[in-house]
CSV table of C-alpha atoms in Angstrom, one decimal:
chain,number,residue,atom,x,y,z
A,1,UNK,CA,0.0,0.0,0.0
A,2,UNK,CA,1.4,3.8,-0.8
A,3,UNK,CA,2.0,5.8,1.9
A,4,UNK,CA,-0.3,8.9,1.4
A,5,UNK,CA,0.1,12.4,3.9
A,6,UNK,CA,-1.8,15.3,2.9
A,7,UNK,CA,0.0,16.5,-0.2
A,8,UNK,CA,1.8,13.4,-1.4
A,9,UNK,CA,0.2,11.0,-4.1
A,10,UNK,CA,2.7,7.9,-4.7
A,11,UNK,CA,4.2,6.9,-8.1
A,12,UNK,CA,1.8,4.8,-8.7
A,13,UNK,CA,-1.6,6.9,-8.1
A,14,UNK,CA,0.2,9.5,-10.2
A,15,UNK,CA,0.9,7.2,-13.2
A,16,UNK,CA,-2.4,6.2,-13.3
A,17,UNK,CA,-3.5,10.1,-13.4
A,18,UNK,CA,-1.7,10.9,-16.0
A,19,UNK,CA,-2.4,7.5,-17.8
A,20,UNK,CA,-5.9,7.5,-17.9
A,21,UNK,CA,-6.0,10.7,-17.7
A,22,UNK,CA,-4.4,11.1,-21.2
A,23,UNK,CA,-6.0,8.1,-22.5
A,24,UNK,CA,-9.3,9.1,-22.0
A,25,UNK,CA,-8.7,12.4,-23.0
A,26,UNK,CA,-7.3,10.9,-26.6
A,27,UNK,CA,-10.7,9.4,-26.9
A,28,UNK,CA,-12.8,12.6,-26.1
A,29,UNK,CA,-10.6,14.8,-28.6
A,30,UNK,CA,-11.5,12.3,-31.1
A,31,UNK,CA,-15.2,12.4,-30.2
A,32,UNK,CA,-15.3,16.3,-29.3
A,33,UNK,CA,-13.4,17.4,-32.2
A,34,UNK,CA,-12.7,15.3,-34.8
A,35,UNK,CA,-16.2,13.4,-35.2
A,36,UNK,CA,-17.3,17.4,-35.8
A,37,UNK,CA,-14.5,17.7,-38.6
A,38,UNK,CA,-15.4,14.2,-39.8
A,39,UNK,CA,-19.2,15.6,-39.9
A,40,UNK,CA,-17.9,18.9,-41.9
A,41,UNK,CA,-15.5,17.5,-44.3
A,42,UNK,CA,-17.3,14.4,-45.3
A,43,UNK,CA,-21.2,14.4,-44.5
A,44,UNK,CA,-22.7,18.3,-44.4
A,45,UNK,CA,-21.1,21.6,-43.7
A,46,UNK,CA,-24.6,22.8,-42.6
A,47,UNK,CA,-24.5,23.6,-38.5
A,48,UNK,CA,-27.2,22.0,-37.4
A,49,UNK,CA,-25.4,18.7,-38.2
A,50,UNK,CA,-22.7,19.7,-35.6
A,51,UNK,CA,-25.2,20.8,-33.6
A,52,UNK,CA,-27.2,17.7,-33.4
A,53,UNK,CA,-23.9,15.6,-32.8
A,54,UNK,CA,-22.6,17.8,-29.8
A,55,UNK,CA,-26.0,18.0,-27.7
A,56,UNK,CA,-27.0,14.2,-28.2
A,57,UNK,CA,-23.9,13.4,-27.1
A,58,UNK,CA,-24.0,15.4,-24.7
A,59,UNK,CA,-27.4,14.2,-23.2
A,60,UNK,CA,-26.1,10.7,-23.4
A,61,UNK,CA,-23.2,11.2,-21.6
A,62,UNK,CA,-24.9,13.0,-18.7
A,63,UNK,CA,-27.4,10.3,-18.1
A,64,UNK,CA,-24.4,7.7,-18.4
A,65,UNK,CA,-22.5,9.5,-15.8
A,66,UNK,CA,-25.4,9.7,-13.6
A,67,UNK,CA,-26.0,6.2,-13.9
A,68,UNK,CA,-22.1,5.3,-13.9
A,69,UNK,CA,-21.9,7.1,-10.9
A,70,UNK,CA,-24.8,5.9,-9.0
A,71,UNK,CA,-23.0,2.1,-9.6
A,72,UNK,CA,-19.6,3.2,-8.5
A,73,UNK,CA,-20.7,4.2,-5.1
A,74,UNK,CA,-23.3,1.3,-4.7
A,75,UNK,CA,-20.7,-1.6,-5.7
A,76,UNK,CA,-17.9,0.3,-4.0
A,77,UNK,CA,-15.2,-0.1,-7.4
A,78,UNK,CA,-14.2,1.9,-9.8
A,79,UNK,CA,-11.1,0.1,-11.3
A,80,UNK,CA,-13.1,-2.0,-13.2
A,81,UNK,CA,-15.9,0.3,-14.2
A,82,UNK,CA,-12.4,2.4,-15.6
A,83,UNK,CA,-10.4,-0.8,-17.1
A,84,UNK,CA,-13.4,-2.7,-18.9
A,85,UNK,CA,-15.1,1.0,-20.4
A,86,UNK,CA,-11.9,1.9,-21.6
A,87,UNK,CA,-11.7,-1.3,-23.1
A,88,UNK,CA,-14.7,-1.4,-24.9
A,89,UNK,CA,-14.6,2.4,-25.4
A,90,UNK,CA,-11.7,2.0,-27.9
A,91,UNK,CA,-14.1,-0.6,-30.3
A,92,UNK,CA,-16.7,2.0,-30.5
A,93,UNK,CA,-14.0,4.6,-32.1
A,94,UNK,CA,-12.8,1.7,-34.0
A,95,UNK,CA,-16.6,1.8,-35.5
A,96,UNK,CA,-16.4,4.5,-37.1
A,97,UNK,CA,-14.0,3.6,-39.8
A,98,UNK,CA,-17.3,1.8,-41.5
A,99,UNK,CA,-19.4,4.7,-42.0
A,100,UNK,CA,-19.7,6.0,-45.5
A,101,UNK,CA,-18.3,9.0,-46.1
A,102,UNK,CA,-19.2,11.9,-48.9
A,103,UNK,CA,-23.1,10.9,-49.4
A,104,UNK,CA,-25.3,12.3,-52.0
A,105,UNK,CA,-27.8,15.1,-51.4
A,106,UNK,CA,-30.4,12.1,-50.6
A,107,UNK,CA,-28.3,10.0,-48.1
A,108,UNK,CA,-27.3,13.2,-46.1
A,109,UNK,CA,-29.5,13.1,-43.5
A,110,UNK,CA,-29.8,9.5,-42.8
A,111,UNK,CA,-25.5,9.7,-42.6
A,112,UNK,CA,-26.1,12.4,-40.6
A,113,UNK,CA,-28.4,10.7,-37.6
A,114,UNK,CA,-25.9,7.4,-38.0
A,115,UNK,CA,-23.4,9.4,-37.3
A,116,UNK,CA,-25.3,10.8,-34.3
A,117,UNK,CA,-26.6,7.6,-33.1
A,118,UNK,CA,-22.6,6.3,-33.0
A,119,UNK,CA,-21.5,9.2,-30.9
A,120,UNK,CA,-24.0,8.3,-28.7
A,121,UNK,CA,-23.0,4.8,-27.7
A,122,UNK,CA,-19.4,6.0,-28.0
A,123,UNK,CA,-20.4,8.8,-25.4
A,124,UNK,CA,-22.0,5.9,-23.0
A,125,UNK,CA,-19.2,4.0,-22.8
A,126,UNK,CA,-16.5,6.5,-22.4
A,127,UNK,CA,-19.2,8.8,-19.7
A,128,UNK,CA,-19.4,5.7,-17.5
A,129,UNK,CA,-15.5,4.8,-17.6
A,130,UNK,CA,-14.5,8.1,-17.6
A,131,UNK,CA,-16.8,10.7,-16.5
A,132,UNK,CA,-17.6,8.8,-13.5
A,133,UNK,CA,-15.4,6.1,-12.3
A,134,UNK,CA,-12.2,7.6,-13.4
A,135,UNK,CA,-13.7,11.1,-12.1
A,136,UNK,CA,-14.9,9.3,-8.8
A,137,UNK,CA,-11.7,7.6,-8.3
A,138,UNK,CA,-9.3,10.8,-8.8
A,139,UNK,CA,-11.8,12.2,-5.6
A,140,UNK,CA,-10.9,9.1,-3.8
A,141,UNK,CA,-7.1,9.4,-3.8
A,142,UNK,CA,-6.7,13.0,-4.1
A,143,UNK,CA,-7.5,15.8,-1.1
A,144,UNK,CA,-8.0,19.4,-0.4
A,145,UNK,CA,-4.5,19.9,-0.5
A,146,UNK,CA,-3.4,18.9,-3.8
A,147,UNK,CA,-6.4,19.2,-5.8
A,148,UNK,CA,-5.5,22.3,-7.7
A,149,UNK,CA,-2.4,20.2,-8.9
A,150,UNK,CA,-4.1,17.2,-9.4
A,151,UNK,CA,-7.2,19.0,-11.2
A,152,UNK,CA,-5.0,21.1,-13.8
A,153,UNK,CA,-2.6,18.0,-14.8
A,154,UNK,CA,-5.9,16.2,-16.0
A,155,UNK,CA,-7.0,19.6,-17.5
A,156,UNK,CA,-3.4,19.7,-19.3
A,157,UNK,CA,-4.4,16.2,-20.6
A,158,UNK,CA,-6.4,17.5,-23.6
A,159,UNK,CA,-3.4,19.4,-24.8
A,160,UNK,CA,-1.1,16.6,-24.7
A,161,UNK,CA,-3.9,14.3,-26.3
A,162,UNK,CA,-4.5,17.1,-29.1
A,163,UNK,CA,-0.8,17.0,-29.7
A,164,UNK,CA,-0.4,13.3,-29.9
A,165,UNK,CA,-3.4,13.4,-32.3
A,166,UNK,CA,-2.4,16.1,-34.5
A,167,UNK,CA,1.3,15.1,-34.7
A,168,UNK,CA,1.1,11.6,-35.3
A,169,UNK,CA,-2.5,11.0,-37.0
A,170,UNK,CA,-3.9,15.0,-38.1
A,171,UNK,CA,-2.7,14.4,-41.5
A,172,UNK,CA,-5.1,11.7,-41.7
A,173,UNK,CA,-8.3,14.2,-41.2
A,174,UNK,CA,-7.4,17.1,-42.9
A,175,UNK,CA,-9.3,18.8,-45.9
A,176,UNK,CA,-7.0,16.8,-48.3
A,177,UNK,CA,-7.7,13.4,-46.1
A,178,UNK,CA,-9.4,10.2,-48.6
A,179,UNK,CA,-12.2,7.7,-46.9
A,180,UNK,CA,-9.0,5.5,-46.3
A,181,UNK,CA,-7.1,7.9,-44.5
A,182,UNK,CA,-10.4,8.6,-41.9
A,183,UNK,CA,-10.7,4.3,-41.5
A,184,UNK,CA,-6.9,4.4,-40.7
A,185,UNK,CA,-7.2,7.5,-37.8
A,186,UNK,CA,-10.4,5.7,-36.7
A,187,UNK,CA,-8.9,2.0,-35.9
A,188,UNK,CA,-5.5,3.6,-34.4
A,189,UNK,CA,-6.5,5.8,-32.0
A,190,UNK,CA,-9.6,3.4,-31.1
A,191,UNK,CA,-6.9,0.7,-30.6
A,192,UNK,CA,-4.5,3.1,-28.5
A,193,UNK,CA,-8.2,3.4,-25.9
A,194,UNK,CA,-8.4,-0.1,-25.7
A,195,UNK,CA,-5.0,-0.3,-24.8
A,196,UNK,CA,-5.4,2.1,-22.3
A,197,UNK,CA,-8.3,0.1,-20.7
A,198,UNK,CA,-5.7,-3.2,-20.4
A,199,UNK,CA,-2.9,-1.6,-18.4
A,200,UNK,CA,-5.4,-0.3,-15.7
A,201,UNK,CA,-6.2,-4.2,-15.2
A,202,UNK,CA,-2.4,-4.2,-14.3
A,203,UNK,CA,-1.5,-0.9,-12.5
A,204,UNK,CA,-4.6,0.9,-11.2
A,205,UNK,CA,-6.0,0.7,-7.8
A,206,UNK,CA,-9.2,1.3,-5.8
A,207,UNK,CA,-8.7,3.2,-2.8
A,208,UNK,CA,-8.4,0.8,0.0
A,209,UNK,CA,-11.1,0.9,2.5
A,210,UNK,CA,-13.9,1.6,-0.2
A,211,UNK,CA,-17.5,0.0,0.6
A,212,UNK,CA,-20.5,-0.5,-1.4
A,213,UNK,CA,-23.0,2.3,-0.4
A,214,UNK,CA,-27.0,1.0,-1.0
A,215,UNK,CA,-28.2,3.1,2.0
A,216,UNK,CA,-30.6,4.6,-1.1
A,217,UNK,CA,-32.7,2.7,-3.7
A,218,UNK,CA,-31.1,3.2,-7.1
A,219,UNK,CA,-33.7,5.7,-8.4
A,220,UNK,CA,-32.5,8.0,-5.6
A,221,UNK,CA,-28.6,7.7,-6.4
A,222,UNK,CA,-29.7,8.2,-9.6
A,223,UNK,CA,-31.0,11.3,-9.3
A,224,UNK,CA,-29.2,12.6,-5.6
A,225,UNK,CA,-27.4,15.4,-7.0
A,226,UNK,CA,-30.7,16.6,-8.9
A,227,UNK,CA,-32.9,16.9,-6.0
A,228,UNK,CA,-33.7,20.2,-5.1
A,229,UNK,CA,-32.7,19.2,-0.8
A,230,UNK,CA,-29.3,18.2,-1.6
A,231,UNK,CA,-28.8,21.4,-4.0
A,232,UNK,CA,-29.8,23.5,-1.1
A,233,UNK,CA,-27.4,21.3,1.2
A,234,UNK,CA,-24.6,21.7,-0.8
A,235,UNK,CA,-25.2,25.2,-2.5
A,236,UNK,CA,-21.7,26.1,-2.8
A,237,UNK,CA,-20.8,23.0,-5.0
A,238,UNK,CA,-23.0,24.0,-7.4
A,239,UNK,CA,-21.8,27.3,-7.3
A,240,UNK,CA,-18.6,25.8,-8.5
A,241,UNK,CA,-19.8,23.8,-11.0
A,242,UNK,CA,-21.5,27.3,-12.4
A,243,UNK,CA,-18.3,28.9,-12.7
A,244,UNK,CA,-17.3,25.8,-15.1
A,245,UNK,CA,-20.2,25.8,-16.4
A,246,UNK,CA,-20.1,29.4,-18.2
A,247,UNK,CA,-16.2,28.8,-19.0
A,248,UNK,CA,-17.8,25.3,-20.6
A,249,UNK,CA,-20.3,27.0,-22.9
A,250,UNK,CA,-18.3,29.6,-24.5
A,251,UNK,CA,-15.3,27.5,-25.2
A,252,UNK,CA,-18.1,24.9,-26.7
A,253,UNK,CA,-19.1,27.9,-28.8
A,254,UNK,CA,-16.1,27.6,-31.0
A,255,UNK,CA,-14.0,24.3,-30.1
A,256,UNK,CA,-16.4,22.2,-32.5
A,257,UNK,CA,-15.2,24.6,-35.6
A,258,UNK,CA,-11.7,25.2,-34.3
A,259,UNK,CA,-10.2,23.0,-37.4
A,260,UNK,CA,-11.9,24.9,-40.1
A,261,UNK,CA,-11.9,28.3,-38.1
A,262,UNK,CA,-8.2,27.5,-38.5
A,263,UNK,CA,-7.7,25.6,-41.7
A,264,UNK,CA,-10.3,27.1,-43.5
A,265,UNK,CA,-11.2,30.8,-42.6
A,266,UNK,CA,-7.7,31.7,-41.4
A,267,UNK,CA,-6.2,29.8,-44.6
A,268,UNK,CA,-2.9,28.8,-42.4
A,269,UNK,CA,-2.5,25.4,-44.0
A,270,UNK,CA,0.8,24.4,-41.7
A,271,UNK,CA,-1.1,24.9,-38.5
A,272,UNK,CA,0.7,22.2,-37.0
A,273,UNK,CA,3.7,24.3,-34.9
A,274,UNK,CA,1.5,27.0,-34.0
A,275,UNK,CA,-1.3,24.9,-32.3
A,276,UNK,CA,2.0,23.5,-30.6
A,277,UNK,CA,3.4,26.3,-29.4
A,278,UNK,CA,0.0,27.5,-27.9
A,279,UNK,CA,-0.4,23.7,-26.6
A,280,UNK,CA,2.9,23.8,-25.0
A,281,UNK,CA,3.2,27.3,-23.6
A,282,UNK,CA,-0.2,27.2,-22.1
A,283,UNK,CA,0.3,24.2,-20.6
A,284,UNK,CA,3.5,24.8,-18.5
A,285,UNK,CA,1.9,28.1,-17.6
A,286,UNK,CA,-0.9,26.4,-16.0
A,287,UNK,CA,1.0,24.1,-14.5
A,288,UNK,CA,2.5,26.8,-12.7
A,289,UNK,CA,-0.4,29.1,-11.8
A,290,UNK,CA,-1.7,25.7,-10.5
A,291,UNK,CA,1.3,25.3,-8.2
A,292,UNK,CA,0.5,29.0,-7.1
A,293,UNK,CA,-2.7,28.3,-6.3
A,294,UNK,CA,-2.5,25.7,-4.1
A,295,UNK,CA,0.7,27.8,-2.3
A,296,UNK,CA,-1.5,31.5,-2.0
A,297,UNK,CA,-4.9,30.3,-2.5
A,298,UNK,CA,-7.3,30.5,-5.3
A,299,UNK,CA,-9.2,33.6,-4.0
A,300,UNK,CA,-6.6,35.8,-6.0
A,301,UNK,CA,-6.8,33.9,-9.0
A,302,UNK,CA,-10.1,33.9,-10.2
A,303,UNK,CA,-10.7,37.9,-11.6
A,304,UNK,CA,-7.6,37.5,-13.4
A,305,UNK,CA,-8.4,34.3,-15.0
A,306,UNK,CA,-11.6,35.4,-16.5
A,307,UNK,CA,-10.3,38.7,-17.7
A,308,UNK,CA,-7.4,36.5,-19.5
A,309,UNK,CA,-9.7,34.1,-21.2
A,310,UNK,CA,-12.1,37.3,-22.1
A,311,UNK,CA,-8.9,39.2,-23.5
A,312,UNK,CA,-7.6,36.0,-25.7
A,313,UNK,CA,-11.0,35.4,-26.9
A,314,UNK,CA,-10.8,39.1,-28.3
A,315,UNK,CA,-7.5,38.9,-29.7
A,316,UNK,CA,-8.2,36.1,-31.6
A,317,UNK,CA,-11.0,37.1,-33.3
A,318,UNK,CA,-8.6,40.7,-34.0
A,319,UNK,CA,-6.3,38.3,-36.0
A,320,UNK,CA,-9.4,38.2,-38.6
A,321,UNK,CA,-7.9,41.7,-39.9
A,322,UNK,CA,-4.9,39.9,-41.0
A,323,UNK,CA,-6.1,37.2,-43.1
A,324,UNK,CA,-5.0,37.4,-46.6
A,325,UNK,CA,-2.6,40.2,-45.5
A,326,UNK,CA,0.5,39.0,-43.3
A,327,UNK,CA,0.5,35.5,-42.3
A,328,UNK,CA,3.5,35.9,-40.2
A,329,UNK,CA,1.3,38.7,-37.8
A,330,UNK,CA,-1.7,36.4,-38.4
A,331,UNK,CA,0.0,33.4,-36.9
A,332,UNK,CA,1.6,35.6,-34.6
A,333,UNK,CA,-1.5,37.1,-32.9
A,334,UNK,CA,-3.3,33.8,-33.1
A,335,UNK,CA,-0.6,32.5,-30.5
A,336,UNK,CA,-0.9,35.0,-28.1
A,337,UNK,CA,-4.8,34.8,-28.3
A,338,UNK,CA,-4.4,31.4,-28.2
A,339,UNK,CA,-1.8,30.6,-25.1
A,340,UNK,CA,-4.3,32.8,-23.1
A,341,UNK,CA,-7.7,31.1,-24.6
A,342,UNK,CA,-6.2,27.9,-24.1
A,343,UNK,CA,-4.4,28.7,-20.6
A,344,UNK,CA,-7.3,30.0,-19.3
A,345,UNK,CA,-9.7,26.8,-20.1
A,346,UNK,CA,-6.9,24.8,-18.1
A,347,UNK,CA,-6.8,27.0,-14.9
A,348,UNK,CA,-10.3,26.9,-14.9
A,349,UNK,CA,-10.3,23.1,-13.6
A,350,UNK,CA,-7.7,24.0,-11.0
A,351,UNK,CA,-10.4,27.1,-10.0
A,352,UNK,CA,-13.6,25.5,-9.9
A,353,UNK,CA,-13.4,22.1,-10.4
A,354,UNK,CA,-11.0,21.4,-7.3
A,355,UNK,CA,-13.0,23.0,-5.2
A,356,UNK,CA,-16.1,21.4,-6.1
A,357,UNK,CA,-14.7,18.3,-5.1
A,358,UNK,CA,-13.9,20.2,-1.6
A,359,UNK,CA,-17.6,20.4,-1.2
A,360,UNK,CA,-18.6,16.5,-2.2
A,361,UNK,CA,-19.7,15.1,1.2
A,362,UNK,CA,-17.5,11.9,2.0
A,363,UNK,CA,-19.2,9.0,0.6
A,364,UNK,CA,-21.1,10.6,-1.8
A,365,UNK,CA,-17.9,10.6,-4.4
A,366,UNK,CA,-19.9,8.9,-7.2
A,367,UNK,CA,-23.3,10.5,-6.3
A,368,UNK,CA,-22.1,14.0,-7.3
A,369,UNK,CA,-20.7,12.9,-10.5
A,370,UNK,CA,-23.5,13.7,-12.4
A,371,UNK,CA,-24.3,17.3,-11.2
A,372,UNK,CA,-20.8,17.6,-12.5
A,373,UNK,CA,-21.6,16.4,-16.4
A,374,UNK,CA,-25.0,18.2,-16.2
A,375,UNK,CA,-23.4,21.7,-15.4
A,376,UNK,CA,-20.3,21.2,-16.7
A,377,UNK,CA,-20.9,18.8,-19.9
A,378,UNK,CA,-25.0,19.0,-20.7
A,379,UNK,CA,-25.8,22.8,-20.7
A,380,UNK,CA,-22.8,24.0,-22.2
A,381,UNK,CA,-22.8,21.1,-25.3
A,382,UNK,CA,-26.1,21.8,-25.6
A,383,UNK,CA,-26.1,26.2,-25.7
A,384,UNK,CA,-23.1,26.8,-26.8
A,385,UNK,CA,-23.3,25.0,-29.9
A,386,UNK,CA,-26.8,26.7,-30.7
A,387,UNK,CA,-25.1,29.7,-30.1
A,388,UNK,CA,-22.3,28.8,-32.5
A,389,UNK,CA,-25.1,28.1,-35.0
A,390,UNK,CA,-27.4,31.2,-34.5
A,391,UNK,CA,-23.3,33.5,-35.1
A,392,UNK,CA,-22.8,30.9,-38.2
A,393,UNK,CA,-26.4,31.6,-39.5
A,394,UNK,CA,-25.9,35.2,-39.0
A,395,UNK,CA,-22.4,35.2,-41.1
A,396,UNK,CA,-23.8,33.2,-43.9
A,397,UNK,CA,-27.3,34.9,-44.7
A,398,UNK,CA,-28.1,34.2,-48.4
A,399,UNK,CA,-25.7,31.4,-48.6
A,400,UNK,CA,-27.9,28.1,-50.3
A,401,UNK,CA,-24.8,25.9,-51.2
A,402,UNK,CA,-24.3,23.9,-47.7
A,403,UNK,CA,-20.4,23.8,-49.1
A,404,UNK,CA,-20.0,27.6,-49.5
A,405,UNK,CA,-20.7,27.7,-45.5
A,406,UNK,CA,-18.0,29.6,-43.9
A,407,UNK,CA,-17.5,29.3,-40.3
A,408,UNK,CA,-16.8,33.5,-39.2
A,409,UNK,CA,-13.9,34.4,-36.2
A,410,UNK,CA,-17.2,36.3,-34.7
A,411,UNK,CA,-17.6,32.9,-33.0
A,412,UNK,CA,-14.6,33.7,-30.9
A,413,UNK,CA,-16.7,37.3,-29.8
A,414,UNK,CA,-19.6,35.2,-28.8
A,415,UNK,CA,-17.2,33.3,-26.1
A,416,UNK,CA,-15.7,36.2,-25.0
A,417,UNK,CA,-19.4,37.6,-24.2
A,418,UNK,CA,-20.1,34.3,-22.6
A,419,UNK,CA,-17.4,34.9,-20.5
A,420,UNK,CA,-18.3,37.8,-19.4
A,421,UNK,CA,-21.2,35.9,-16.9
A,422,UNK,CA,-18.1,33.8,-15.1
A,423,UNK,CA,-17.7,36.8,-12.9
A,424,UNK,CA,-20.9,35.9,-10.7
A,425,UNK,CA,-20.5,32.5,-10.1
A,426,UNK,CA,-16.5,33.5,-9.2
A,427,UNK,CA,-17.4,35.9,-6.9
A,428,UNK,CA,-19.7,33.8,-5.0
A,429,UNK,CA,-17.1,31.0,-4.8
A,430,UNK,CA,-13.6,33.7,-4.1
A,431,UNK,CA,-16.0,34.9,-1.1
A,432,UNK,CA,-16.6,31.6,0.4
A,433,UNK,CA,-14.3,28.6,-0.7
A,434,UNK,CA,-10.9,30.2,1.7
A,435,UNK,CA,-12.7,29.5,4.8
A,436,UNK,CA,-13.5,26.3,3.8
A,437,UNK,CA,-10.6,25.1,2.1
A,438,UNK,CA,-9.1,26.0,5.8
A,439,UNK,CA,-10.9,23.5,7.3
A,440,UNK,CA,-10.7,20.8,5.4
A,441,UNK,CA,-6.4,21.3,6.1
A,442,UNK,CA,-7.1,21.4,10.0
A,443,UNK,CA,-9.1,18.3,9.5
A,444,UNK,CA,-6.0,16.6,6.8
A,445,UNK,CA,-3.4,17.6,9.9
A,446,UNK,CA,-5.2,16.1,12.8
């Protein structure tokens, strides 16, 4: 057994972090951003086709979670919930290498609700394995005084998973990409999932001590964090979960077009060492900021953050007045947009989501799992791609050829507006969450 003092996480529990951690988080940049490319470049350019992929997928995964995490608490395991999804999570990517790709006018829609119907299942699998085992199982082994850490490595995860991806396997998806090349991306990256899942039959491990918890009939752990008493009981966990919520919805209001916003609108074909440097730079910085957090405190953090992500959202939709002009300032003011964007949307999980695992009442790990997809997964995959759409309607009025769609930078105004709405949420939880974090040391020091 590691040894474990507040602070310390052992070799072990920290391999499996970053593991699974990166794992899953290649599978959801396949399913967040490249099933929304695949949708583009090969079935319809028309919105409401991303639309419709995003928010079912969305629903689905909430009700997963909320199921997932119901059974993690009332078995008492999450290694297996995490090990045999992830298994199984890698086939369903696999999958998608049969579906056929550039339909005519008539098989549009029916390609369009397969594709749909996929994501879906794909979503189940990877909400239950993920979203809540792997999600309930970091809140096992981590505590109030390493959370911030803990809660921004996984949120660096997405940029090392979108590096892997477009490094080894973009080439595969981009405009100039053949029905072979989207079957080849497809099988790999599914296979490097179910690969994932294997290994955490050999190196992860449930926290010792853990019991199954049936004090409730399933219907009520089903819906625990819904009910309207435990919302009022724990008020200030949802409060976090708001401040990720808004961050959620305006980065979902361009992320699903990022690849065509880059490729296609900003016409930077070699997009490759920019979206690194950004990747990269953001990520160390967080990393830090992180560490500074959990050193000073979060309370100091959180005005700055928001006026950061507000400011790169800006300055990446000012790099608009340099397309087709200066590609070296283009790329150049896209980076610094971009590190801040980016950087922000990583110290936002060492902000909000850390803390709102402060709040979870012991025992109730898996319970709260699924207040944490609906705020933080549901609404925002739901409204922020409808208000994607409504900007991407407004910029192509009068446009009838579904392939003359073009996707406008304005998309990157409509997060910084968002944005704007995190200050409530933060202030509530800057106000409050010191006192409490306090407490929660005392209690790690006794």
């Amino acid at each position: 057994m590691e040894k474990k003092k507040a602070g310390a996480l052992g070799a072990r529990t920290w391999s499996s972090i970053v593991i699974f951690g990166l794992v899953g988080q290649i599978a959801w940049i396949v399913e967040n951003m490249y099933f929304s490319r695949f949708m583009q470049n090969e079935i319809t350019r028309a919105p409401y086709a991303t639309t419709l992929l995003v928010a079912w997928s969305a629903i689905f995964a909430t009700l997963s979670t909320l199921i997932g995490g119901a059974l993690c608490d009332r078995t008492g395991k999450r290694k297996i919930f995490i090990s045999a999804g992830y298994i199984v999570w890698g086939f369903t990517i696999a999958m998608f290498a049969l579906v056929p790709m550039n339909p005519s006018t008539d098989k549009v829609l029916p390609l369009v609700i397969l594709v749909v119907a996929m994501d879906c299942v794909m979503s189940i699998i990877g909400s239950i394995s993920n979203d809540a085992a792997f999600n309930t199982w970091v809140t096992d082994v981590s505590d109030t005084s390493n959370r911030a850490r803990v809660d921004t490595v996984l949120a660096v995860m997405p940029l090392f998973s979108t590096a892997i991806v477009f490094v080894g396997f973009d080439s595969l998806t981009n405009e100039n990409a053949t029905p072979a090349d989207w079957k080849k991306f497809f099988v790999i990256l599914g296979m490097i999932t179910t690969v994932g899942g294997i290994i955490g039959l050999i190196l992860m491990k449930d926290k010792a001590g853990l019991k199954p918890n049936k004090e409730n009939a399933f219907i009520s752990d089903f819906t625990y964090s819904l009910q309207p008493k435990v919302i009022k009981e724990n008020k200030m966990l949802y409060w976090c979960l708001a401040g990720n919520m808004v961050s959620a919805i305006g980065y979902q209001v361009y992320v699903n077009y990022l690849f065509n916003l880059v490729e296609g609108t900003m016409k930077i074909k070699d997009y490759i060492i920019p979206i690194a440097i950004i990747g990269v730079v953001a990520a160390v910085g967080s990393v830090i900021v992180s560490a500074l957090m959990d050193k000073f405190g979060k309370k100091h953090f959180y005005y700055p953050v928001i006026v950061a992500g507000i400011a790169g959202s800006v300055i990446v939709w000012a790099s608009k007045f340099l397309i087709g002009k200066n590609e070296k300032a283009l790329i150049a003011v896209l980076i610094v947009g971009g590190i801040l964007l980016v950087g922000v949307s990583l110290v936002m999980a060492g902000l909000f989501t850390a803390s709102y695992r402060d709040y979870i009442p012991e025992g109730k790990e898996g319970l709260f799992q699924g207040c944490r997809m609906v705020m933080y997964v549901l609404v925002p995959m739901v409204v922020g791609p409808l208000v994607a759409q409504f900007i991407i309607n407004m910029a192509n009025r009068g446009v009838t050829d579904e392939a003359q769609i073009v996707y406008p930078m304005e998309l990157f105004l409509g997060a910084a507006f968002v944005m704007l709405f995190c200050f409530i949420p933060a202030t509530i939880v800057r106000n409050n969450q010191p006192k409490h974090h306090e407490e929660l040391l005392k209690e790690l020091e006794k």
